Amino acid sequence: MSVVILTVPPEEAGQRLDRWVRRQMPGLTQGRLEKLLRTGQMRVDGRRATSNLRLEAGQAVRIPPLPDADTPPPPPTPRPRPVRESEIRALQAAILHSDDHLIVLNKAPGLAVQGGTGTDHHLDAMLDALAGGGERPRLVHRLDKDTSGVLVLARTQAAARFLTAAFRARDTLKVYWALVVGRPPLEQGTMRGALAKEARGRGERMVVNEEDGRPAITDFRVIDQAVGACAWLDLRPRTGRTHQLRVHCLEMGIPILGDGKYGGQGAFLPELPVARRLHLHARALAIPHPKGNVLRVVAPPPLISRRASSTSASPWPMPPTPSWAGKTPDNPSRPRKEGPGEACLPSLSF
């Protein structure tokens, strides 16, 4: 096979490079694609690129020669298992908002957004159940498997392009709730720490690396002291790096409860059996709507997280009633006050 140059059509702009290429080349595995990008064999407009690059109309994607057809094929990707009726009902019950342009879900913890190695049950395999006779909804952003809360789906290709552009331009405001082990040194402030991917013995992790990392900024505020040694935080990322909130909390010395990947044993409390899962919840989102104005959505925490009391097995305190104080989402790219203890949080109040 020779070098192939593919041009991105206007109707497919805004898609991730890896997903777009794999649709053009169904036999190309994600692992092989990542290697081609790392080694510079696959390029966009003649430049190196990463798998999460959002494509623009007219860009030229270079695909290098791939193995011949007689090369033994890689192991097949697990097929999604059949979706159960109970899962469809649960998915429909998780809808927080729905209109002709988008759907907003309260994603359950433990549900992967997309498939991968060893993952045969995920949200992407269930989206046909939300089509309602129209187009199949499209993912426009992601949450980690173990993170619950607000997740936006586009109903049309046009809405997907609009929403993807809004997330890329950071023209959104995201609010997360987290339970952390310990208490931050300040009641509120801003955490800044550039993040880079680092290979470890058991896979890759994100680490703070000011020389090679990408800028990452998180505003935080202590809402309350939770049960036992936990604190309840309001986290508002100004940037959208992989595992940003988990790494920033760890850097403050307060790993998110249940986050063994980053916090190790320090992220668990023996007296809290439910602490084995990650206690990170995408609480609220403000985002421009494709038809104008701003859509604001609030997601209740998982039920297991709301049965809190001084004697409960769950460490979450009872959530307060949220109120949207601002009329427009705060633009995370807008300059804000810096420095410890300053009032640097956006206009959403909880």
Tab-separated table of C-alpha atoms in Angstrom:
chain	number	residue	atom	x	y	z
A	1	MET	CA	0.000	0.000	0.000
A	2	SER	CA	1.281	3.476	-0.858
A	3	VAL	CA	0.926	6.767	1.000
A	4	VAL	CA	-2.669	8.038	1.049
A	5	ILE	CA	-3.676	11.688	1.487
A	6	LEU	CA	-7.211	12.181	2.775
A	7	THR	CA	-8.963	15.567	2.823
A	8	VAL	CA	-11.397	16.457	5.607
A	9	PRO	CA	-14.793	17.460	4.157
A	10	PRO	CA	-16.676	20.413	5.729
A	11	GLU	CA	-19.421	18.230	7.185
A	12	GLU	CA	-16.865	16.192	9.146
A	13	ALA	CA	-14.937	19.107	10.658
A	14	GLY	CA	-14.569	19.110	14.438
A	15	GLN	CA	-14.046	15.370	14.779
A	16	ARG	CA	-11.078	13.874	16.610
A	17	LEU	CA	-8.260	12.795	14.330
A	18	ASP	CA	-8.123	9.211	15.633
A	19	ARG	CA	-11.859	8.597	15.315
A	20	TRP	CA	-11.998	10.146	11.859
A	21	VAL	CA	-9.041	8.135	10.536
A	22	ARG	CA	-10.337	4.865	11.946
A	23	ARG	CA	-13.645	5.413	10.175
A	24	GLN	CA	-11.714	5.818	6.924
A	25	MET	CA	-9.432	2.869	7.718
A	26	PRO	CA	-11.570	0.292	9.603
A	27	GLY	CA	-8.676	-2.183	9.849
A	28	LEU	CA	-6.390	0.280	11.625
A	29	THR	CA	-6.248	-0.345	15.369
A	30	GLN	CA	-6.009	2.448	17.909
A	31	GLY	CA	-2.632	1.187	19.093
A	32	ARG	CA	-1.215	1.156	15.573
A	33	LEU	CA	-2.640	4.634	14.908
A	34	GLU	CA	-1.040	6.018	18.080
A	35	LYS	CA	2.337	4.587	17.041
A	36	LEU	CA	2.088	6.172	13.588
A	37	LEU	CA	1.388	9.533	15.218
A	38	ARG	CA	4.194	9.210	17.781
A	39	THR	CA	6.728	8.399	15.089
A	40	GLY	CA	5.547	11.183	12.792
A	41	GLN	CA	4.474	8.856	9.990
A	42	MET	CA	0.905	10.122	10.117
A	43	ARG	CA	0.638	13.902	9.763
A	44	VAL	CA	-1.949	16.634	9.337
A	45	ASP	CA	-1.088	19.364	6.825
A	46	GLY	CA	2.501	18.114	6.938
A	47	ARG	CA	2.823	18.558	10.713
A	48	ARG	CA	2.945	16.105	13.569
A	49	ALA	CA	-0.352	15.653	15.362
A	50	THR	CA	-1.886	13.942	18.366
A	51	SER	CA	-4.844	11.589	18.349
A	52	ASN	CA	-7.158	14.116	20.037
A	53	LEU	CA	-6.555	16.857	17.449
A	54	ARG	CA	-9.853	18.325	16.257
A	55	LEU	CA	-9.855	18.397	12.474
A	56	GLU	CA	-10.770	21.379	10.329
A	57	ALA	CA	-12.386	21.358	6.911
A	58	GLY	CA	-9.874	21.050	4.072
A	59	GLN	CA	-7.015	19.675	6.168
A	60	ALA	CA	-4.896	16.976	4.523
A	61	VAL	CA	-4.277	13.837	6.575
A	62	ARG	CA	-1.293	11.729	5.489
A	63	ILE	CA	-1.726	7.973	5.974
A	64	PRO	CA	1.565	6.045	5.543
A	65	PRO	CA	1.811	2.602	3.940
A	66	LEU	CA	0.038	0.058	6.114
A	67	PRO	CA	0.682	-3.705	6.355
A	68	ASP	CA	-0.524	-5.814	3.438
A	69	ALA	CA	-3.773	-7.676	3.674
A	70	ASP	CA	-1.946	-10.999	4.176
A	71	THR	CA	-0.394	-9.759	7.406
A	72	PRO	CA	-2.026	-11.557	10.338
A	73	PRO	CA	-4.841	-9.312	11.616
A	74	PRO	CA	-4.698	-7.926	15.154
A	75	PRO	CA	-6.980	-9.411	17.803
A	76	PRO	CA	-10.558	-8.283	17.184
A	77	THR	CA	-12.029	-5.504	19.290
A	78	PRO	CA	-14.616	-6.920	21.665
A	79	ARG	CA	-18.119	-6.563	20.257
A	80	PRO	CA	-20.529	-4.671	22.505
A	81	ARG	CA	-22.768	-7.122	24.259
A	82	PRO	CA	-26.524	-6.840	23.637
A	83	VAL	CA	-28.092	-3.929	25.477
A	84	ARG	CA	-30.597	-5.002	28.107
A	85	GLU	CA	-34.024	-3.396	28.400
A	86	SER	CA	-33.232	-2.431	31.999
A	87	GLU	CA	-30.143	-0.557	30.787
A	88	ILE	CA	-32.158	1.316	28.166
A	89	ARG	CA	-34.709	2.330	30.794
A	90	ALA	CA	-31.935	3.493	33.110
A	91	LEU	CA	-30.368	5.501	30.286
A	92	GLN	CA	-33.656	7.179	29.430
A	93	ALA	CA	-34.257	7.915	33.112
A	94	ALA	CA	-30.839	9.613	33.245
A	95	ILE	CA	-31.868	12.323	30.745
A	96	LEU	CA	-31.614	15.769	32.347
A	97	HIS	CA	-32.494	17.776	29.236
A	98	SER	CA	-33.578	16.952	25.702
A	99	ASP	CA	-34.523	19.053	22.686
A	100	ASP	CA	-34.193	18.913	18.894
A	101	HIS	CA	-30.453	19.681	19.047
A	102	LEU	CA	-28.968	17.937	22.061
A	103	ILE	CA	-29.436	15.583	24.978
A	104	VAL	CA	-27.867	15.963	28.416
A	105	LEU	CA	-27.412	12.859	30.558
A	106	ASN	CA	-26.515	12.277	34.184
A	107	LYS	CA	-23.978	9.530	33.471
A	108	ALA	CA	-23.771	6.803	36.057
A	109	PRO	CA	-20.405	6.002	37.678
A	110	GLY	CA	-18.801	2.884	36.225
A	111	LEU	CA	-20.297	3.346	32.752
A	112	ALA	CA	-17.615	3.792	30.080
A	113	VAL	CA	-18.397	6.416	27.437
A	114	GLN	CA	-16.692	4.471	24.638
A	115	GLY	CA	-15.413	0.950	24.117
A	116	GLY	CA	-11.832	-0.242	24.286
A	117	THR	CA	-9.710	-3.207	25.284
A	118	GLY	CA	-11.734	-5.333	27.662
A	119	THR	CA	-14.743	-2.998	27.530
A	120	ASP	CA	-17.792	-4.579	25.933
A	121	HIS	CA	-20.416	-2.405	27.630
A	122	HIS	CA	-20.368	1.341	27.094
A	123	LEU	CA	-22.583	4.343	26.403
A	124	ASP	CA	-21.649	4.601	22.725
A	125	ALA	CA	-23.201	1.168	22.121
A	126	MET	CA	-26.527	2.317	23.608
A	127	LEU	CA	-27.033	5.599	21.750
A	128	ASP	CA	-29.465	4.081	19.244
A	129	ALA	CA	-31.934	3.876	22.126
A	130	LEU	CA	-31.927	7.693	22.302
A	131	ALA	CA	-32.409	8.320	18.577
A	132	GLY	CA	-36.191	8.608	18.839
A	133	GLY	CA	-36.634	8.049	15.129
A	134	GLY	CA	-34.055	10.675	14.197
A	135	GLU	CA	-30.286	10.658	13.841
A	136	ARG	CA	-28.173	8.616	16.196
A	137	PRO	CA	-26.878	10.965	18.937
A	138	ARG	CA	-23.178	11.828	18.829
A	139	LEU	CA	-20.656	12.174	21.637
A	140	VAL	CA	-19.100	15.660	21.781
A	141	HIS	CA	-17.001	15.276	24.947
A	142	ARG	CA	-16.127	12.588	27.463
A	143	LEU	CA	-16.143	11.703	31.130
A	144	ASP	CA	-13.913	9.068	32.668
A	145	LYS	CA	-15.608	5.739	33.254
A	146	ASP	CA	-15.701	6.216	37.021
A	147	THR	CA	-16.769	9.882	36.922
A	148	SER	CA	-20.501	10.511	37.119
A	149	GLY	CA	-22.548	13.502	36.064
A	150	VAL	CA	-23.331	15.861	33.190
A	151	LEU	CA	-22.597	14.505	29.715
A	152	VAL	CA	-23.737	16.218	26.497
A	153	LEU	CA	-24.790	14.442	23.300
A	154	ALA	CA	-25.553	16.097	19.960
A	155	ARG	CA	-28.636	15.030	18.027
A	156	THR	CA	-27.361	16.216	14.630
A	157	GLN	CA	-24.056	16.669	12.815
A	158	ALA	CA	-24.556	20.450	12.815
A	159	ALA	CA	-25.140	20.467	16.580
A	160	ALA	CA	-22.077	18.251	17.058
A	161	ARG	CA	-19.874	20.746	15.208
A	162	PHE	CA	-21.286	23.646	17.233
A	163	LEU	CA	-20.917	21.949	20.610
A	164	THR	CA	-17.473	20.555	19.809
A	165	ALA	CA	-16.323	24.066	18.906
A	166	ALA	CA	-17.734	25.405	22.187
A	167	PHE	CA	-15.778	22.842	24.204
A	168	ARG	CA	-12.608	23.469	22.196
A	169	ALA	CA	-12.903	27.246	22.645
A	170	ARG	CA	-13.537	26.742	26.389
A	171	ASP	CA	-16.737	28.708	25.984
A	172	THR	CA	-18.271	26.568	28.708
A	173	LEU	CA	-18.299	26.451	32.477
A	174	LYS	CA	-17.891	23.064	34.152
A	175	VAL	CA	-18.476	22.487	37.850
A	176	TYR	CA	-17.349	19.276	39.535
A	177	TRP	CA	-17.903	18.006	43.043
A	178	ALA	CA	-15.259	15.840	44.660
A	179	LEU	CA	-14.698	14.200	47.998
A	180	VAL	CA	-11.025	14.289	48.911
A	181	VAL	CA	-9.020	12.656	51.649
A	182	GLY	CA	-7.787	15.483	53.851
A	183	ARG	CA	-8.342	19.203	53.499
A	184	PRO	CA	-6.577	21.680	51.183
A	185	PRO	CA	-4.326	24.284	52.781
A	186	LEU	CA	-6.657	27.092	51.635
A	187	GLU	CA	-10.431	27.428	51.643
A	188	GLN	CA	-10.327	28.489	48.010
A	189	GLY	CA	-7.760	29.291	45.373
A	190	THR	CA	-6.315	28.278	42.026
A	191	MET	CA	-4.161	25.262	41.221
A	192	ARG	CA	-1.769	25.623	38.298
A	193	GLY	CA	0.305	22.692	37.108
A	194	ALA	CA	1.203	21.786	33.522
A	195	LEU	CA	0.342	18.169	32.750
A	196	ALA	CA	2.165	15.620	30.608
A	197	LYS	CA	1.727	11.907	29.987
A	198	GLU	CA	4.290	9.625	31.581
A	199	ALA	CA	4.754	5.882	31.054
A	200	ARG	CA	4.684	3.858	34.262
A	201	GLY	CA	4.994	0.178	35.074
A	202	ARG	CA	1.231	-0.335	34.911
A	203	GLY	CA	0.445	1.954	32.025
A	204	GLU	CA	0.410	5.693	31.482
A	205	ARG	CA	-0.418	8.426	33.950
A	206	MET	CA	-0.627	12.193	33.812
A	207	VAL	CA	1.958	14.039	35.899
A	208	VAL	CA	2.844	17.655	36.606
A	209	ASN	CA	5.677	18.611	34.271
A	210	GLU	CA	6.244	22.338	33.862
A	211	GLU	CA	8.799	21.895	31.090
A	212	ASP	CA	7.024	19.474	28.760
A	213	GLY	CA	3.429	19.589	29.953
A	214	ARG	CA	0.426	21.499	28.679
A	215	PRO	CA	-0.935	24.298	30.901
A	216	ALA	CA	-3.679	23.209	33.273
A	217	ILE	CA	-5.614	25.454	35.662
A	218	THR	CA	-8.249	24.514	38.236
A	219	ASP	CA	-10.176	26.790	40.609
A	220	PHE	CA	-11.197	25.124	43.856
A	221	ARG	CA	-13.325	25.908	46.881
A	222	VAL	CA	-14.030	23.935	50.062
A	223	ILE	CA	-17.776	23.479	50.389
A	224	ASP	CA	-17.777	21.654	53.695
A	225	GLN	CA	-16.017	19.116	55.852
A	226	ALA	CA	-17.544	15.742	55.016
A	227	VAL	CA	-17.769	12.583	57.070
A	228	GLY	CA	-14.554	11.497	58.724
A	229	ALA	CA	-11.322	12.737	57.176
A	230	CYS	CA	-12.913	13.884	53.909
A	231	ALA	CA	-13.490	17.367	52.561
A	232	TRP	CA	-16.097	18.276	49.984
A	233	LEU	CA	-14.744	20.426	47.124
A	234	ASP	CA	-16.174	22.515	44.319
A	235	LEU	CA	-13.741	22.194	41.365
A	236	ARG	CA	-13.909	24.351	38.233
A	237	PRO	CA	-11.375	23.529	35.521
A	238	ARG	CA	-10.405	26.376	33.208
A	239	THR	CA	-8.614	23.898	30.927
A	240	GLY	CA	-9.592	20.381	29.896
A	241	ARG	CA	-6.546	18.154	30.284
A	242	THR	CA	-6.795	14.412	30.803
A	243	HIS	CA	-7.254	13.558	34.500
A	244	GLN	CA	-6.637	17.228	35.355
A	245	LEU	CA	-8.744	17.318	38.520
A	246	ARG	CA	-7.356	14.044	39.824
A	247	VAL	CA	-3.739	15.137	39.387
A	248	HIS	CA	-4.294	18.641	40.758
A	249	CYS	CA	-5.969	17.289	43.879
A	250	LEU	CA	-3.089	14.871	44.364
A	251	GLU	CA	-0.592	17.719	44.007
A	252	MET	CA	-2.409	19.580	46.806
A	253	GLY	CA	-1.954	16.513	49.002
A	254	ILE	CA	-5.646	15.637	48.961
A	255	PRO	CA	-6.274	12.708	46.576
A	256	ILE	CA	-9.861	12.193	45.467
A	257	LEU	CA	-11.530	9.515	47.561
A	258	GLY	CA	-11.326	6.150	45.802
A	259	ASP	CA	-8.728	7.260	43.218
A	260	GLY	CA	-6.257	4.414	43.612
A	261	LYS	CA	-4.667	5.118	40.212
A	262	TYR	CA	-3.216	8.412	41.423
A	263	GLY	CA	-3.572	8.404	45.188
A	264	GLY	CA	-2.606	4.795	45.922
A	265	GLN	CA	-3.604	3.593	49.371
A	266	GLY	CA	-3.776	7.210	50.524
A	267	ALA	CA	-6.999	7.593	48.532
A	268	PHE	CA	-8.877	5.018	50.614
A	269	LEU	CA	-10.315	5.068	54.110
A	270	PRO	CA	-10.858	1.667	55.795
A	271	GLU	CA	-13.892	2.983	57.697
A	272	LEU	CA	-15.693	3.853	54.438
A	273	PRO	CA	-16.449	0.704	52.397
A	274	VAL	CA	-17.979	2.685	49.479
A	275	ALA	CA	-14.734	4.608	49.098
A	276	ARG	CA	-13.454	1.952	46.697
A	277	ARG	CA	-14.935	3.927	43.788
A	278	LEU	CA	-13.910	7.357	42.531
A	279	HIS	CA	-15.900	10.150	44.195
A	280	LEU	CA	-15.820	12.695	41.370
A	281	HIS	CA	-19.067	14.068	39.947
A	282	ALA	CA	-19.628	16.447	37.013
A	283	ARG	CA	-22.156	18.512	38.934
A	284	ALA	CA	-23.123	21.240	36.460
A	285	LEU	CA	-22.480	22.676	33.024
A	286	ALA	CA	-23.224	25.969	31.297
A	287	ILE	CA	-22.796	25.851	27.531
A	288	PRO	CA	-23.962	27.920	24.550
A	289	HIS	CA	-26.971	26.329	22.859
A	290	PRO	CA	-26.929	25.856	19.061
A	291	LYS	CA	-30.059	28.023	18.806
A	292	GLY	CA	-28.825	30.786	21.075
A	293	ASN	CA	-28.826	31.599	24.791
A	294	VAL	CA	-27.042	29.450	27.350
A	295	LEU	CA	-28.079	26.012	28.529
A	296	ARG	CA	-27.491	25.360	32.221
A	297	VAL	CA	-27.854	21.848	33.617
A	298	VAL	CA	-27.338	20.473	37.135
A	299	ALA	CA	-26.904	16.736	37.828
A	300	PRO	CA	-27.774	15.184	41.212
A	301	PRO	CA	-24.965	13.040	42.661
A	302	PRO	CA	-25.352	9.248	42.524
A	303	LEU	CA	-27.857	7.903	45.041
A	304	ILE	CA	-25.148	6.063	46.947
A	305	SER	CA	-23.455	9.411	47.446
A	306	ARG	CA	-26.495	11.147	48.916
A	307	ARG	CA	-27.204	8.864	51.860
A	308	ALA	CA	-24.803	10.721	54.077
A	309	SER	CA	-24.943	11.247	57.794
A	310	SER	CA	-22.509	10.964	60.644
A	311	THR	CA	-23.199	7.225	60.828
A	312	SER	CA	-23.789	6.451	57.146
A	313	ALA	CA	-21.485	4.240	55.143
A	314	SER	CA	-21.427	6.912	52.438
A	315	PRO	CA	-19.126	9.906	53.037
A	316	TRP	CA	-21.068	12.454	50.938
A	317	PRO	CA	-22.899	15.168	52.854
A	318	MET	CA	-26.402	16.091	51.768
A	319	PRO	CA	-26.054	18.412	48.758
A	320	PRO	CA	-27.354	21.981	49.043
A	321	THR	CA	-29.917	23.341	46.636
A	322	PRO	CA	-27.977	24.746	43.671
A	323	SER	CA	-28.670	28.173	42.174
A	324	TRP	CA	-27.346	29.659	38.970
A	325	ALA	CA	-26.225	33.160	39.829
A	326	GLY	CA	-24.812	34.174	36.437
A	327	LYS	CA	-26.746	34.723	33.227
A	328	THR	CA	-23.895	33.659	30.945
A	329	PRO	CA	-21.164	31.068	31.392
A	330	ASP	CA	-17.906	32.423	32.612
A	331	ASN	CA	-15.327	32.166	29.836
A	332	PRO	CA	-12.405	30.180	31.293
A	333	SER	CA	-10.003	32.015	29.016
A	334	ARG	CA	-10.912	35.377	30.563
A	335	PRO	CA	-8.206	36.684	32.946
A	336	ARG	CA	-9.046	36.280	36.601
A	337	LYS	CA	-7.495	37.208	39.891
A	338	GLU	CA	-4.573	35.057	40.789
A	339	GLY	CA	-3.019	34.106	44.052
A	340	PRO	CA	-4.035	32.085	47.091
A	341	GLY	CA	-7.285	32.853	48.789
A	342	GLU	CA	-8.598	35.315	46.223
A	343	ALA	CA	-12.147	35.203	44.952
A	344	CYS	CA	-11.290	33.631	41.614
A	345	LEU	CA	-14.341	31.371	41.195
A	346	PRO	CA	-16.823	31.944	38.363
A	347	SER	CA	-20.381	33.152	38.805
A	348	LEU	CA	-22.015	29.782	39.427
A	349	SER	CA	-22.783	29.317	43.106
A	350	PHE	CA	-23.709	26.169	45.005
